[in-house]
Coordinates of C-alpha atoms and ligand atoms in Angstrom, one line a residue:
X1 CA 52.6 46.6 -93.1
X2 CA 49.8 48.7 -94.6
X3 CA 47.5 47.9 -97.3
X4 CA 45.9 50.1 -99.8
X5 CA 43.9 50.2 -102.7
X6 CA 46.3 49.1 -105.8
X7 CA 46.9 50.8 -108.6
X8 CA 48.8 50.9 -112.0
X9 CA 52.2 52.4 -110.2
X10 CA 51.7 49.8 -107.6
X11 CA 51.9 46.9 -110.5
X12 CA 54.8 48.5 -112.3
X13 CA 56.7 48.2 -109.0
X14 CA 56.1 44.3 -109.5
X15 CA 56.6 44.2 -112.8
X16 CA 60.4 42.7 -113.1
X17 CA 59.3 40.4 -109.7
X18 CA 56.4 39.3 -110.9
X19 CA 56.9 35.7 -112.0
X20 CA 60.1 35.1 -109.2
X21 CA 58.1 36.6 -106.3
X22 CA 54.8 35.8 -106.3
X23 CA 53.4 32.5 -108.1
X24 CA 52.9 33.0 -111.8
X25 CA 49.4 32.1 -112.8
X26 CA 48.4 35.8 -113.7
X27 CA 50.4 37.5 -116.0
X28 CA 51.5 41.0 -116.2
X29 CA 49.4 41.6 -119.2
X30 CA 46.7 40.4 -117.3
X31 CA 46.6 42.4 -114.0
X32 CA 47.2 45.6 -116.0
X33 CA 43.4 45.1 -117.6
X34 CA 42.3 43.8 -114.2
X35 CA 43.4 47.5 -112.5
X36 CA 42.1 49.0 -115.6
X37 CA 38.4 47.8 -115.4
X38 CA 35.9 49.6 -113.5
X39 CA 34.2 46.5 -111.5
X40 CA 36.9 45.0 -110.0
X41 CA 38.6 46.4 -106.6
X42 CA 42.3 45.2 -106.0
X43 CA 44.4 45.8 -102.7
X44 CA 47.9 45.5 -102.0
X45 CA 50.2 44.7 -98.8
X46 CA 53.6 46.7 -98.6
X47 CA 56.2 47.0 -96.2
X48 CA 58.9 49.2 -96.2
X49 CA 57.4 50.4 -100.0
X50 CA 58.0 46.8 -101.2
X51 CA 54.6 44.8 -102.1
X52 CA 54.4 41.9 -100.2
X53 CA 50.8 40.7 -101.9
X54 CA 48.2 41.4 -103.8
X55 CA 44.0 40.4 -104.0
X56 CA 41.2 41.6 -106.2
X57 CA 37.6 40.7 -106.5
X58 CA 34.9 41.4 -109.1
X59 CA 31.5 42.8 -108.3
X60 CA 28.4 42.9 -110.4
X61 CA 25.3 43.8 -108.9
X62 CA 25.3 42.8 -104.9
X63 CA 27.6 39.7 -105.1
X64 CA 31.5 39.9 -105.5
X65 CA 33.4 36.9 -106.9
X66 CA 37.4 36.9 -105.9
X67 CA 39.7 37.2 -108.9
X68 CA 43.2 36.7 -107.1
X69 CA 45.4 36.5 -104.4
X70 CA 48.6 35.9 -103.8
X71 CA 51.2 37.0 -100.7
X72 CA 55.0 36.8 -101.9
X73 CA 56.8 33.3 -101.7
X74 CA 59.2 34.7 -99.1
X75 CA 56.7 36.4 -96.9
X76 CA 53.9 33.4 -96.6
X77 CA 52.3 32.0 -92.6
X78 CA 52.7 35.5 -91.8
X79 CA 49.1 36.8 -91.7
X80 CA 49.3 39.0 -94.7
X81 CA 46.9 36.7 -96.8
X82 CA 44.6 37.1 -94.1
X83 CA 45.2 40.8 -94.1
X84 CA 44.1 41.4 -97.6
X85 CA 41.4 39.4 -97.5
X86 CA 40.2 40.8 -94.5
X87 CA 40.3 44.4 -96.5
X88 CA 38.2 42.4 -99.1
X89 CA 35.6 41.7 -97.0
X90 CA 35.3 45.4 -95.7
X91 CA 35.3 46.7 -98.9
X92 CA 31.9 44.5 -99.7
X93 CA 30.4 45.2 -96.1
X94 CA 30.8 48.3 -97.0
X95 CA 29.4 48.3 -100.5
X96 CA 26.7 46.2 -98.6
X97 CA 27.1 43.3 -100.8
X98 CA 25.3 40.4 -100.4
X99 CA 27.8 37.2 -100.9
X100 CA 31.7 36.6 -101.5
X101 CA 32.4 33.8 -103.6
X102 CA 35.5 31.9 -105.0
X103 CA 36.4 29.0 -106.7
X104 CA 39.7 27.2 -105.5
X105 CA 41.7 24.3 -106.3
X106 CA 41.0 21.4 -104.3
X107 CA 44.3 20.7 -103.6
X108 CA 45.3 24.2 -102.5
X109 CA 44.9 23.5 -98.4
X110 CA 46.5 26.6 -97.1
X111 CA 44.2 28.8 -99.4
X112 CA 41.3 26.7 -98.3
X113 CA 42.4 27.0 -94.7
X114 CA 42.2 30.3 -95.1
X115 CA 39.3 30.9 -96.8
X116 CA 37.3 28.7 -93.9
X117 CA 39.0 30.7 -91.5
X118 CA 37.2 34.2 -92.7
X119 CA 33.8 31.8 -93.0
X120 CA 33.9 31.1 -96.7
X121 CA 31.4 27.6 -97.0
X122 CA 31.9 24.9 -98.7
X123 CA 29.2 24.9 -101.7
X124 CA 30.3 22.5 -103.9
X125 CA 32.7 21.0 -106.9
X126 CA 33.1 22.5 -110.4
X127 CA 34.2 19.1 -112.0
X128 CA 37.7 19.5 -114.3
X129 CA 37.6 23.4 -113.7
X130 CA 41.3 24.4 -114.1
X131 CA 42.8 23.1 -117.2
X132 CA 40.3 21.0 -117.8
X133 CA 41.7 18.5 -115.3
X134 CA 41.6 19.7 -111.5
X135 CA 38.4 20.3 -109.6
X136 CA 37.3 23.4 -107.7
X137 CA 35.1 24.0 -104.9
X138 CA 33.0 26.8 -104.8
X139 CA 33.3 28.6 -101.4
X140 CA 31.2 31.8 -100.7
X141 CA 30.7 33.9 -97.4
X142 CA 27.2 35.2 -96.6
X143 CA 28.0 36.9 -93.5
X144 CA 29.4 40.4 -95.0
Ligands
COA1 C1 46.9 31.3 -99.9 C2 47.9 32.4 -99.5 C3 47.4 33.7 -100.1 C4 47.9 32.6 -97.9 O1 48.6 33.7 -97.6 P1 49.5 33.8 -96.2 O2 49.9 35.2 -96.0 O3 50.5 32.7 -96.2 O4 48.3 33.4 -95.2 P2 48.3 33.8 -93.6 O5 49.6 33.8 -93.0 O6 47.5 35.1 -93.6 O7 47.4 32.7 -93.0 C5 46.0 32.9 -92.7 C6 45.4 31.5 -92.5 O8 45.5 30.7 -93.7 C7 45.7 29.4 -93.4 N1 47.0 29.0 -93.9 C8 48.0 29.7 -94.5 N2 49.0 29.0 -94.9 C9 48.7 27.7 -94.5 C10 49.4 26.5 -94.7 N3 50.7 26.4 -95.3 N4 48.8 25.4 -94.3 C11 47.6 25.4 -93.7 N5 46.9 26.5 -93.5 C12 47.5 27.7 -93.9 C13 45.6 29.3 -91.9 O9 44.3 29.1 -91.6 C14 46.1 30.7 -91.5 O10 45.5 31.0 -90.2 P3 46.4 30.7 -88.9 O11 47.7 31.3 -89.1 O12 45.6 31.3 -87.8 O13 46.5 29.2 -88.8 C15 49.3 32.1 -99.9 O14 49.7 30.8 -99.5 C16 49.6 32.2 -101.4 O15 50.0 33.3 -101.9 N6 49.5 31.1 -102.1 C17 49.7 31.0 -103.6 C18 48.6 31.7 -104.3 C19 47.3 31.0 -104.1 O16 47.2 29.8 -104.1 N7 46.2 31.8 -104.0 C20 44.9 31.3 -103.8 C21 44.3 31.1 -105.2 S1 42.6 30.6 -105.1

């Protein structure tokens, strides 16, 4: 597996897998402005020139804030999750950032296993944050 910076060509290889493949909370439409603006950094698994998953984070001044990510259905408990988040974290070490932070849905435990596993913390609960119904912690990672 190798991972790389993602770009445009890499999300027009997705585009008809999309919504089976991978879980279908960002669209298409979506992504594309994602690659297309200048703050955010986005990385993608492949093996064997298939993408396999996908993460991106935001950074504005020395504090990056993760937008996404998502490993296929099929290819999940296989370490690729880890993989690109690991890449994530480089990527602000080496931009000598000063904090990672996320928000995700309390009830999402292998995301949240995962995020405690590269030393995301615990900050807190954004009340009602997705759809105005589930809750959110806020995890962030101080050791970059
Ligand atoms: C969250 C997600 C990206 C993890 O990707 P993955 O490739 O399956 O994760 P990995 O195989 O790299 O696992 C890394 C760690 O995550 C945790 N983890 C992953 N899947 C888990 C599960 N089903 N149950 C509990 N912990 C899990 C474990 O701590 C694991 O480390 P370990 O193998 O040493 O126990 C994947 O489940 C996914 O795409 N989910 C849907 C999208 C999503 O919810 N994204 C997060 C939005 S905030």
């Amino acid at each position: 597996m190798e991972i790389t910076e993602m770009t445009l060509d890499d999300l027009e290889l997705m585009k008809d897998t999309l919504y089976s493949d991978f879980d279908n909370f960002w669209s298409y439409n979506i992504l594309k402005q994602e690659l297309e603006n200048e703050k955010t950094t986005y990385v993608v698994a492949k093996e064997n020139n298939e993408i396999v998953g996908f993460a991106g984070m935001m950074v504005f001044m020395d504090e990056a804030t993760l937008n996404n990510i998502v490993v296929k259905k099929s290819c999940r408990g296989r370490g690729i999750g880890g993989e690109l988040l690991e890449a994530l974290i480089e990527i602000c070490a080496d931009l000598n950032l000063k904090t990672f932070t996320l928000e995700v849905n309390t009830s999402n435990i292998p995301a949240i296993k995962l995020y405690e596993k590269f030393g995301f913390q615990n900050l807190g609960i954004r009340k009602k944050y997705y759809n105005n119904s589930q809750d959110a912690y806020i995890m962030t990672k101080y050791d970059l």
